[in-house]
XYZ file of C-alpha atoms in Angstrom:
683
model
C -32.809 12.039 4.987
C -29.922 14.229 5.472
C -27.104 13.074 3.343
C -23.313 14.454 4.196
C -21.015 14.398 1.146
C -18.171 14.325 3.990
C -19.078 10.927 5.265
C -21.629 9.139 3.403
C -20.388 5.619 3.604
C -20.353 4.197 7.223
C -19.481 0.401 6.452
C -23.035 -0.380 6.732
C -23.283 1.007 10.325
C -25.808 3.899 9.076
C -28.180 0.977 8.160
C -28.424 -1.019 11.382
C -31.822 -0.076 13.587
C -31.803 0.136 16.997
C -32.847 -3.576 17.476
C -30.364 -5.095 15.149
C -27.786 -3.546 17.109
C -29.309 -5.091 20.771
C -29.109 -8.415 18.621
C -25.210 -7.962 18.149
C -25.331 -6.809 21.996
C -26.655 -9.960 23.274
C -25.213 -12.282 21.109
C -21.455 -10.830 22.325
C -22.651 -11.256 25.665
C -23.992 -14.669 25.529
C -21.377 -15.885 23.025
C -23.831 -17.180 20.450
C -24.074 -15.831 16.718
C -26.340 -13.245 14.983
C -28.446 -14.409 12.177
C -26.323 -13.114 9.714
C -23.833 -10.119 8.643
C -25.718 -7.036 8.285
C -22.957 -6.023 6.425
C -20.757 -7.510 3.756
C -17.885 -7.378 1.934
C -18.247 -8.822 -1.780
C -15.080 -9.176 -3.967
C -17.174 -10.654 -7.080
C -13.566 -11.180 -8.762
C -10.143 -12.232 -7.956
C -9.070 -10.937 -11.387
C -7.044 -7.526 -11.064
C -5.747 -5.202 -13.852
C -2.697 -3.546 -11.320
C -0.085 -4.911 -9.256
C 0.436 -2.524 -6.783
C 3.630 -3.365 -5.001
C 1.715 -3.178 -1.393
C -1.163 -5.260 -1.941
C -2.100 -7.726 0.856
C -4.340 -9.742 -1.969
C -1.606 -10.370 -4.756
C -0.263 -13.152 -2.647
C -3.519 -15.174 -2.274
C -4.887 -13.982 -6.144
C -6.833 -16.235 -8.125
C -8.298 -15.834 -11.552
C -11.547 -16.848 -10.319
C -15.069 -14.983 -10.236
C -18.394 -15.850 -8.667
C -20.915 -16.670 -10.928
C -23.838 -14.211 -11.552
C -26.132 -16.893 -10.656
C -24.442 -17.684 -7.312
C -24.130 -13.691 -6.806
C -27.466 -13.558 -6.590
C -28.365 -16.492 -4.777
C -25.645 -15.700 -2.094
C -27.496 -12.364 -2.161
C -30.849 -13.732 -1.400
C -29.565 -15.760 1.742
C -27.497 -12.780 3.070
C -31.097 -10.657 2.560
C -32.834 -13.803 4.585
C -30.225 -13.169 7.525
C -30.711 -9.305 7.657
C -28.086 -7.801 4.912
C -28.552 -3.980 4.460
C -25.560 -3.017 2.730
C -22.432 -4.280 0.888
C -18.744 -3.182 -0.406
C -17.925 -4.007 -3.547
C -14.211 -3.916 -3.529
C -10.763 -6.824 -4.036
C -9.861 -9.597 -3.921
C -9.235 -7.894 -7.694
C -10.548 -4.965 -8.485
C -14.423 -4.930 -8.617
C -14.899 -3.421 -11.742
C -12.967 -6.402 -13.759
C -16.175 -8.450 -12.726
C -17.782 -8.688 -16.449
C -21.505 -8.205 -15.386
C -20.871 -5.268 -12.644
C -23.584 -3.356 -13.694
C -26.140 -6.640 -13.752
C -24.970 -7.205 -9.802
C -26.130 -3.353 -9.383
C -29.282 -4.138 -10.302
C -29.628 -7.353 -8.198
C -28.557 -5.306 -5.372
C -31.372 -2.634 -6.369
C -33.985 -5.166 -6.501
C -33.071 -6.357 -3.049
C -32.984 -3.174 -1.474
C -29.420 -3.801 -0.431
C -27.344 -0.188 -0.518
C -23.874 -0.047 -1.963
C -22.513 1.860 0.933
C -18.714 1.650 -0.769
C -17.338 0.743 -4.014
C -13.683 1.018 -4.133
C -11.567 0.841 -7.243
C -8.685 1.936 -8.829
C -10.979 3.240 -11.748
C -9.515 2.236 -14.755
C -12.305 0.302 -16.104
C -14.689 3.081 -14.946
C -16.640 3.063 -18.547
C -19.076 5.839 -18.429
C -21.911 3.317 -18.339
C -20.623 1.805 -15.040
C -20.387 5.800 -13.776
C -24.251 6.330 -14.864
C -25.377 3.143 -13.135
C -23.780 4.158 -9.620
C -25.135 7.571 -9.910
C -28.346 6.050 -11.096
C -28.548 3.656 -8.287
C -27.638 6.141 -5.592
C -24.442 4.825 -4.218
C -23.058 6.244 -0.888
C -19.578 6.203 -1.669
C -17.094 5.996 -4.505
C -13.267 5.818 -3.243
C -10.984 6.117 -6.291
C -7.546 4.415 -5.076
C -5.243 6.641 -7.502
C -2.012 6.754 -4.782
C 0.130 8.659 -6.925
C 0.425 12.432 -8.404
C 1.693 11.599 -11.662
C 2.040 8.772 -14.428
C 5.605 7.970 -13.403
C 4.855 7.438 -9.890
C 1.795 5.570 -10.592
C 3.781 3.252 -12.568
C 6.106 2.489 -9.765
C 3.082 1.830 -7.347
C 0.716 0.259 -9.197
C 3.182 -1.776 -11.793
C 1.510 -0.759 -14.903
C 2.151 1.474 -17.881
C 1.942 5.273 -16.547
C -0.318 6.002 -19.249
C -3.235 4.498 -16.953
C -2.651 7.341 -14.757
C -4.367 9.525 -17.213
C -7.231 7.098 -17.977
C -8.221 6.993 -14.407
C -7.881 10.712 -14.225
C -10.607 11.147 -17.156
C -12.944 8.241 -16.005
C -13.177 10.504 -12.519
C -13.702 13.914 -14.175
C -16.716 11.516 -16.092
C -18.259 10.425 -12.654
C -17.912 13.828 -11.147
C -19.799 14.776 -14.350
C -22.415 12.479 -14.344
C -23.692 13.286 -11.080
C -23.422 16.658 -11.049
C -25.280 18.211 -8.275
C -26.478 15.532 -6.397
C -26.016 14.318 -3.395
C -24.630 10.777 -4.098
C -22.404 9.263 -4.652
C -19.354 10.903 -2.536
C -16.383 10.897 -4.630
C -13.120 10.164 -3.258
C -9.495 10.170 -4.195
C -6.992 8.250 -1.672
C -3.254 8.604 -2.202
C -0.604 6.860 -0.438
C 2.589 7.858 1.423
C 5.974 6.016 1.316
C 9.435 6.925 1.690
C 9.361 7.739 -1.841
C 6.688 9.946 -3.014
C 5.780 12.243 0.586
C 7.068 14.907 -0.987
C 4.973 15.379 -3.559
C 1.716 15.230 -1.077
C 1.092 18.856 -2.400
C 0.721 18.292 -5.828
C -1.506 15.087 -4.743
C -3.200 17.485 -2.777
C -4.023 20.096 -6.048
C -4.686 17.135 -8.414
C -7.359 15.868 -6.035
C -8.838 19.357 -5.786
C -8.809 19.688 -9.642
C -10.955 16.542 -10.090
C -13.685 17.938 -8.378
C -14.461 15.201 -5.776
C -15.451 15.620 -2.135
C -12.606 14.466 -0.138
C -9.033 13.665 -0.420
C -8.424 10.866 2.043
C -4.358 10.335 2.539
C -2.750 7.180 4.391
C 0.465 6.088 4.373
C 1.686 2.054 3.081
C 1.768 0.394 5.865
C 3.519 -2.916 4.968
C 4.901 -4.984 2.125
C 3.182 -8.826 2.370
C 5.839 -11.295 2.591
C 8.690 -8.560 2.198
C 8.307 -8.644 -2.111
C 10.276 -5.482 -1.382
C 12.602 -3.866 1.436
C 10.269 -2.201 3.765
C 12.894 0.711 3.919
C 11.178 2.312 1.186
C 8.253 2.706 3.731
C 7.580 5.369 6.428
C 6.798 4.220 9.881
C 5.592 5.846 13.115
C 8.306 8.435 13.866
C 8.678 9.725 10.255
C 5.877 12.362 10.641
C 9.152 15.284 11.165
C 9.692 14.291 7.177
C 6.208 14.598 6.167
C 5.632 17.759 8.481
C 6.359 20.585 6.081
C 4.598 19.253 2.960
C 1.415 18.107 5.322
C 1.712 21.911 6.804
C 1.469 23.030 2.990
C -1.601 20.831 2.375
C -3.286 22.251 5.497
C -2.453 25.672 4.773
C -3.959 25.324 1.179
C -6.903 23.474 2.342
C -8.261 25.785 5.079
C -10.939 27.298 3.109
C -11.760 24.203 1.100
C -11.847 21.225 3.739
C -11.243 18.285 1.567
C -8.431 16.707 3.408
C -9.285 13.668 5.265
C -6.285 12.746 7.303
C -6.316 9.815 10.195
C -3.303 7.917 9.779
C -2.595 4.261 11.603
C 0.080 5.831 13.829
C -1.584 7.802 16.938
C 1.882 9.882 16.874
C 1.020 11.320 13.353
C -2.674 11.991 14.380
C -0.877 13.933 17.216
C 1.539 16.052 14.958
C -1.290 16.410 12.365
C -3.630 18.201 15.351
C -0.458 20.426 16.296
C -0.210 21.520 12.669
C -3.722 22.202 12.675
C -3.449 24.801 15.547
C -0.050 26.293 14.018
C -1.850 26.547 10.958
C -5.105 28.429 11.924
C -2.907 30.760 14.346
C -0.324 31.795 11.376
C -3.563 32.538 9.359
C -5.304 34.173 12.226
C -2.663 36.698 12.906
C -2.254 37.181 8.862
C -6.173 37.751 8.984
C -7.059 35.107 6.780
C -10.543 33.752 6.280
C -12.038 30.991 8.622
C -11.098 27.943 7.679
C -13.882 25.732 6.117
C -14.986 22.921 9.010
C -12.715 20.214 8.120
C -13.865 16.914 10.322
C -11.837 13.973 10.912
C -13.601 11.010 9.469
C -16.647 10.808 11.472
C -16.814 13.865 12.456
C -19.829 16.129 12.152
C -23.692 14.270 11.398
C -23.873 11.380 9.159
C -27.468 10.520 8.511
C -28.355 8.345 5.491
C -30.003 5.593 6.906
C -32.389 4.469 9.687
C -30.760 6.445 12.303
C -28.855 10.087 12.892
C -25.284 8.923 14.211
C -23.849 11.867 15.844
C -19.786 11.495 15.950
C -17.742 13.730 18.078
C -14.261 13.597 17.667
C -11.624 11.066 17.878
C -11.087 10.003 21.684
C -12.395 6.464 22.601
C -15.778 6.750 24.458
C -15.081 3.246 26.690
C -11.789 0.928 27.429
C -13.712 -1.389 24.830
C -13.984 1.193 22.278
C -10.999 -0.203 20.274
C -11.920 -4.239 20.451
C -13.089 -5.545 17.268
C -16.726 -6.968 16.871
C -16.956 -7.930 13.454
C -17.403 -11.948 14.198
C -21.247 -10.722 14.906
C -21.472 -7.671 12.444
C -19.610 -8.407 9.043
C -17.822 -10.834 6.630
C -15.904 -10.503 3.740
C -16.122 -13.003 0.356
C -14.006 -13.490 -2.168
C -14.413 -14.491 -5.831
C -13.161 -17.804 -4.904
C -16.270 -17.996 -2.138
C -13.883 -18.102 0.365
C -15.469 -16.201 3.787
C -13.006 -13.888 6.007
C -13.643 -11.591 8.796
C -13.190 -8.670 6.973
C -10.812 -7.269 3.852
C -7.602 -6.825 6.080
C -7.297 -10.598 6.687
C -7.289 -11.920 3.353
C -3.517 -12.886 3.241
C -1.145 -15.900 2.589
C -1.085 -16.838 6.202
C -4.838 -16.714 6.548
C -6.895 -19.634 6.722
C -10.526 -18.837 5.617
C -13.256 -19.095 8.084
C -15.394 -21.122 5.080
C -16.857 -20.916 1.587
C -19.704 -19.498 0.337
C -19.983 -21.982 -2.385
C -19.867 -24.850 0.155
C -23.278 -25.159 1.371
C -24.203 -21.396 1.870
C -23.005 -18.653 3.872
C -25.861 -19.177 6.521
C -23.682 -22.601 6.922
C -20.693 -20.888 7.157
C -21.747 -18.051 9.649
C -22.914 -20.762 12.290
C -20.004 -22.950 11.112
C -17.108 -23.771 13.222
C -14.909 -21.023 11.377
C -16.974 -17.781 12.544
C -17.752 -19.526 15.949
C -14.047 -19.490 16.510
C -13.677 -16.116 15.516
C -16.468 -15.126 17.871
C -14.685 -16.993 20.440
C -11.426 -15.756 19.924
C -13.108 -12.093 19.898
C -15.259 -12.690 22.708
C -11.557 -13.758 24.687
C -10.285 -9.850 23.852
C -13.322 -8.263 25.131
C -12.760 -10.443 28.252
C -9.182 -9.423 28.789
C -9.417 -6.133 27.566
C -6.532 -6.880 25.461
C -4.254 -7.824 27.887
C -3.496 -11.157 26.572
C -0.368 -13.107 25.201
C -1.189 -13.759 22.264
C -0.530 -16.876 20.844
C -0.799 -18.969 17.203
C -3.035 -21.807 18.832
C -4.508 -19.533 21.595
C -6.198 -17.291 19.315
C -5.674 -18.361 15.667
C -8.606 -16.392 14.109
C -6.804 -13.479 14.997
C -4.009 -11.328 14.280
C -1.849 -8.830 16.138
C -3.977 -5.778 14.789
C -6.779 -7.353 15.738
C -6.152 -7.319 19.318
C -4.119 -4.229 19.632
C -4.887 -0.624 20.345
C -4.716 1.545 17.410
C -2.810 -1.117 14.978
C -6.404 -1.420 12.638
C -8.484 1.675 12.096
C -11.281 -0.462 10.254
C -12.335 -1.756 13.663
C -13.872 1.351 14.962
C -13.711 3.884 12.388
C -16.892 4.048 11.171
C -18.654 3.539 14.833
C -16.497 5.674 16.695
C -19.015 8.438 16.836
C -21.829 6.051 17.924
C -21.823 6.904 21.506
C -24.523 4.773 22.606
C -23.498 1.939 21.427
C -20.465 1.886 22.697
C -21.764 2.762 26.253
C -24.213 0.019 26.355
C -21.145 -2.406 24.895
C -19.146 -1.056 27.502
C -21.906 -2.534 30.031
C -22.141 -5.594 28.579
C -18.644 -6.319 28.637
C -18.387 -5.278 32.582
C -21.115 -7.985 33.217
C -19.450 -10.456 31.246
C -16.381 -10.163 33.312
C -17.944 -10.039 36.213
C -19.125 -13.565 35.774
C -16.425 -15.011 33.442
C -12.818 -13.346 34.739
C -12.632 -14.145 38.363
C -9.879 -15.355 40.879
C -12.900 -17.758 43.151
C -14.368 -19.387 40.193
C -14.249 -22.058 37.279
C -10.647 -23.018 36.208
C -11.138 -20.810 32.698
C -12.441 -17.738 34.967
C -9.173 -18.023 36.960
C -7.063 -18.221 33.972
C -8.128 -15.000 32.732
C -7.791 -13.395 35.537
C -4.086 -14.979 35.910
C -3.071 -13.964 32.523
C -4.558 -10.272 33.054
C -2.325 -9.857 35.767
C 0.912 -11.532 34.250
C 0.199 -9.264 31.250
C -0.133 -6.323 33.222
C 3.310 -7.255 35.070
C 5.286 -7.808 31.975
C 4.034 -4.891 30.567
C 4.887 -2.656 33.403
C 8.490 -4.375 33.425
C 8.892 -3.417 29.435
C 7.783 0.161 30.123
C 10.465 0.525 32.977
C 13.024 -1.441 31.175
C 12.464 0.729 28.067
C 12.733 4.108 29.987
C 15.836 2.665 31.573
C 17.379 1.928 27.787
C 16.589 5.538 26.719
C 18.622 6.862 29.636
C 21.394 4.259 29.146
C 21.312 5.426 25.327
C 21.435 8.962 26.150
C 24.456 8.388 28.561
C 26.061 5.505 26.093
C 25.912 7.415 22.959
C 28.072 10.408 24.137
C 30.576 7.924 25.187
C 30.784 5.685 22.536
C 33.590 6.553 19.797
C 32.035 8.011 16.421
C 31.251 5.094 13.301
C 31.853 6.226 10.271
C 28.869 5.492 7.995
C 29.703 3.478 4.648
C 28.937 5.489 1.602
C 26.547 4.541 -1.463
C 27.285 5.772 -4.483
C 24.925 6.642 -7.049
C 26.470 6.943 -10.659
C 24.675 8.545 -13.573
C 22.338 9.557 -11.204
C 21.040 12.761 -13.923
C 18.450 14.584 -12.525
C 17.245 11.473 -10.020
C 18.550 12.037 -6.674
C 18.143 9.159 -4.163
C 18.250 10.350 -0.847
C 21.107 8.515 1.452
C 23.318 8.278 -1.462
C 26.096 10.236 -2.659
C 24.566 11.327 -6.200
C 26.967 11.386 -9.103
C 26.807 12.703 -12.557
C 29.143 14.813 -15.184
C 27.019 17.545 -15.386
C 25.614 19.901 -12.401
C 22.299 19.008 -12.317
C 19.776 19.753 -9.679
C 20.459 17.177 -7.194
C 23.928 16.223 -7.982
C 26.297 15.714 -5.093
C 29.235 15.199 -6.581
C 30.353 16.755 -10.578
C 32.757 13.962 -11.805
C 34.176 11.903 -14.684
C 33.828 8.415 -12.933
C 35.593 6.542 -15.594
C 38.527 8.974 -14.659
C 39.005 8.011 -10.937
C 36.606 8.410 -7.765
C 38.092 10.229 -4.417
C 36.165 7.216 -2.265
C 37.562 4.178 -0.975
C 35.622 1.513 1.500
C 31.960 2.235 -0.516
C 29.498 0.178 0.398
C 27.717 -0.328 -2.469
C 27.795 1.262 -6.003
C 24.316 1.857 -8.094
C 23.912 3.167 -12.075
C 21.052 3.193 -13.492
C 21.053 3.354 -17.568
C 24.370 4.205 -17.618
C 26.348 1.980 -18.544
C 24.901 1.903 -22.917
C 26.026 5.450 -22.717
C 29.814 4.694 -22.511
C 32.038 3.539 -25.297
C 32.751 -0.174 -24.272
C 36.399 0.748 -23.134
C 35.160 3.308 -20.626
C 32.485 1.186 -19.194
C 35.394 -1.432 -18.734
C 37.029 1.682 -17.236
C 34.012 2.355 -14.869
C 33.639 -1.131 -13.959
C 37.402 -1.344 -13.074
C 36.980 2.056 -11.086
C 33.932 0.584 -9.013
C 35.678 -2.297 -8.120
C 38.538 -0.264 -6.480
C 36.198 2.124 -4.609
C 34.278 -0.981 -2.737
C 35.235 -2.640 0.219
C 35.980 -6.084 0.665
C 32.125 -7.057 1.038
C 31.009 -4.132 -1.492
C 27.961 -5.038 -4.172
C 27.475 -3.214 -7.357
C 23.941 -2.993 -9.036
C 23.584 -2.003 -13.100
C 21.072 -1.817 -15.250
C 21.210 -1.103 -18.577
C 18.975 -2.045 -22.232
C 19.299 -5.812 -23.074
C 20.380 -6.171 -26.569
C 19.218 -9.457 -27.291
C 15.371 -7.959 -26.461
C 16.283 -5.072 -28.633
C 17.007 -7.040 -31.893
C 14.561 -9.552 -31.396
C 11.807 -7.327 -31.065
C 12.583 -4.477 -33.579
C 12.994 -6.551 -36.178
C 11.460 -9.972 -37.733
C 12.973 -11.306 -40.963
C 9.419 -12.012 -42.213
C 8.016 -9.136 -42.054
C 6.390 -7.045 -45.282
C 8.913 -5.000 -47.446
C 7.199 -2.021 -45.760
C 7.308 -3.068 -42.417
C 11.151 -4.001 -42.722
C 11.887 -0.295 -43.788
C 10.569 1.198 -40.838
C 11.911 -1.841 -38.138
C 15.361 -1.144 -39.931
C 14.890 2.631 -38.403
C 13.793 1.731 -35.469
C 16.387 -0.919 -34.688
C 19.287 1.732 -35.373
C 17.411 4.261 -33.288
C 18.097 1.412 -29.998
C 21.787 1.492 -31.144
C 22.594 5.030 -31.714
C 19.393 7.544 -30.115
C 19.670 8.581 -26.933
C 23.286 9.086 -27.013
C 23.936 5.358 -26.552
C 27.162 4.079 -27.479
C 26.939 0.272 -26.297
C 24.215 -2.224 -25.914
C 24.597 -5.160 -23.743
C 23.512 -8.767 -23.846
C 23.696 -11.010 -20.714
C 26.639 -13.049 -21.844
C 28.806 -9.914 -22.894
C 27.662 -8.056 -18.927
C 28.515 -11.093 -17.634
C 32.275 -11.722 -19.181
C 32.648 -7.803 -18.682
C 31.897 -7.645 -14.775
C 33.689 -10.983 -14.366
C 37.070 -9.756 -15.920
C 36.701 -6.535 -13.803
C 36.906 -9.042 -10.631
C 33.233 -8.942 -9.741
C 31.628 -12.680 -8.486
C 28.484 -14.199 -7.302
C 26.537 -12.012 -10.211
C 22.477 -12.537 -9.966
C 19.756 -10.966 -12.155
C 16.753 -9.098 -10.947
C 13.685 -7.818 -11.891
C 12.561 -3.785 -11.259
C 12.764 -2.580 -7.963
C 13.371 -6.176 -6.741
C 16.360 -7.226 -4.916
C 17.935 -9.656 -2.550
C 20.214 -6.965 -1.026
C 18.051 -4.324 1.014
C 20.257 -1.431 -0.078
C 19.178 -1.999 -3.656
C 15.469 -2.302 -3.059
C 13.437 0.124 -4.818
C 15.450 2.091 -6.338
C 14.771 1.977 -10.060
C 13.470 5.296 -11.372
C 13.665 4.859 -15.390
C 10.379 4.186 -17.242
C 9.829 0.389 -17.383
C 7.124 -1.774 -18.546
C 6.006 -5.219 -18.307
C 7.735 -8.111 -20.129
C 8.924 -11.390 -20.331
C 11.467 -12.616 -17.249
C 12.988 -14.766 -19.959
C 13.529 -11.770 -22.032
C 13.402 -8.438 -20.045
C 13.668 -5.249 -21.988
C 16.261 -4.230 -19.454
C 19.130 -6.422 -17.855
C 19.573 -5.474 -14.104
C 22.791 -7.489 -12.787
C 24.067 -7.527 -9.256
C 27.724 -8.548 -8.257
C 29.681 -8.533 -4.881
C 33.495 -7.402 -5.237
C 35.769 -10.800 -5.406
C 39.858 -10.717 -6.381
C 41.132 -8.502 -9.336
C 41.417 -10.648 -12.494
C 44.318 -9.109 -14.759
C 44.692 -11.555 -17.112
C 40.889 -12.317 -17.801
C 40.548 -8.187 -18.199
C 43.681 -8.155 -20.497
C 42.380 -10.610 -23.005
C 38.782 -8.955 -23.050
C 40.273 -5.815 -23.709
C 42.417 -7.525 -26.520
C 39.283 -8.945 -28.256
C 37.562 -5.630 -28.248
C 40.169 -4.178 -29.753
C 40.527 -6.456 -32.481
C 37.040 -7.234 -32.863
C 35.608 -3.499 -32.226
C 37.774 -1.024 -31.851
C 39.943 -1.625 -34.892
C 37.137 -1.437 -37.637
C 35.950 1.547 -35.718
C 38.806 3.840 -36.972
C 37.551 6.095 -40.125
């Protein structure tokens, strides 16, 4: 048995023998079911200990788990159907399952391999790590995602201190594995518009941990648009990331730890160009030869019955990019609900069955998975040249049909040339029978749809080319449109791209040095944003700032302010029923909240509402950290935060629109502040 740490996991494909592959091909050809999944994803629990902003499971998550005795009965059914390997993932985090070690033992007794464990790693106790080494799990992926505690807190929505805990747990597993070949250890990082500049830090952290691979990808979507998607990178943003990627590729030349295979062809093409450039630069300097740095499935991967040469990323057959999971695998959630794969576990996807309702075999042969196989077979027959309609292909999503939209459907299999050759022959034979102009109505309908799709697609390509030409001419003739400004006030060292960053001190990243209470040389501004700024101003200066913000905003301008919540401070920092010793400490802590960190005045919701209204703002709304109904305000917060009660947040975050000036209200408020506060502050 040859073991390669480069790619020990294969989504179970390394354990599929030739006979079972022939069974899969025959079932695709005839439109029937196989006897059961060869590989399964088991999401033992729906519970999770983080709240990643990009998680596609969050909106369907419950707190349910599959009881251990049901897990064992499900495994017995799966093994009877030919199960060889599993992936343990989530759902929730698999290590949230209280009897995780016993599940490992149950799998080992049935000779089922843990092909992959994917976890955030926060609960990776030493005993669990030792068990993974003992049972020779093939691969453990740690979803670290961030380079430091602050970014970890932003992405995972938990305390930043957990970051250090996870890093320590990774080091423990590396230590326990020692020189053994398994498990392969991988650290995963995710890029978005906020953290791509930290790519070199991610690489250096991963390398320092002693793992076998460092994988990198981009956050592709935010399910249900929980946050503004402008915080994500896109297919054309590779130029932004290029200098950081090139730096990492240069640093990784000898180590060969990086695993780069993005979901966008544009990025992968750019990376190949970067690799050539880095190699040429190094050669011209007389550098050492690079380590072999294969893409995800390049090289010899053999950890099961078959040696599986994997040579390159290019498709081997036109049907290379179509999914055959309906005949190969299934995912089972902590609720028992069954899905084709983890990528389709979303609120808008109807489960194909429930393993706790009549068993796995019944669901695998039932209507849900049968419909999935019919839909997937239609994609094979039409070559993906198909107009997707919900009622036509209800079990599939665009990424299931379109090329390059989902790496999971071929990433682990692309090196198996013989299988794809045989799959191509099977599909060609299917089409000769079932896609014909002269034949049954369904065959003629397929042929007509393929022709219509080709005509439509050809027209789209030509229209896009014409539009690009028009834009080149039109842009040069159109008058320049002035871009409206967005002001980030009191920015400190927290620079925001696309904003005018203003601070009283000339710190790195500050665009304009100014005292905003004394006036700003701007007008018709789109938005004003100030995070943890208001509490550092005396109350009169805070009112001056609000008045000035109102003045510089355009008629449709908006403002967003965040500041510590006075009500939270006094309710959490002091208790009348506390002991005498506790009260003395509380007195110090309470006064620290008022006077520490150069605080001048703390606000509660009522006072902030009164002040903004008096300064001419309307439509006040209150928000959680990073969330907003206004796109430009989403995902902006940088200050440290932590979980609290929505009814009593530790930080008030308010948004408002510019309304008519309210001079009388403002005059009354200033008089009230003078009489009730300022007159008592004089020495």
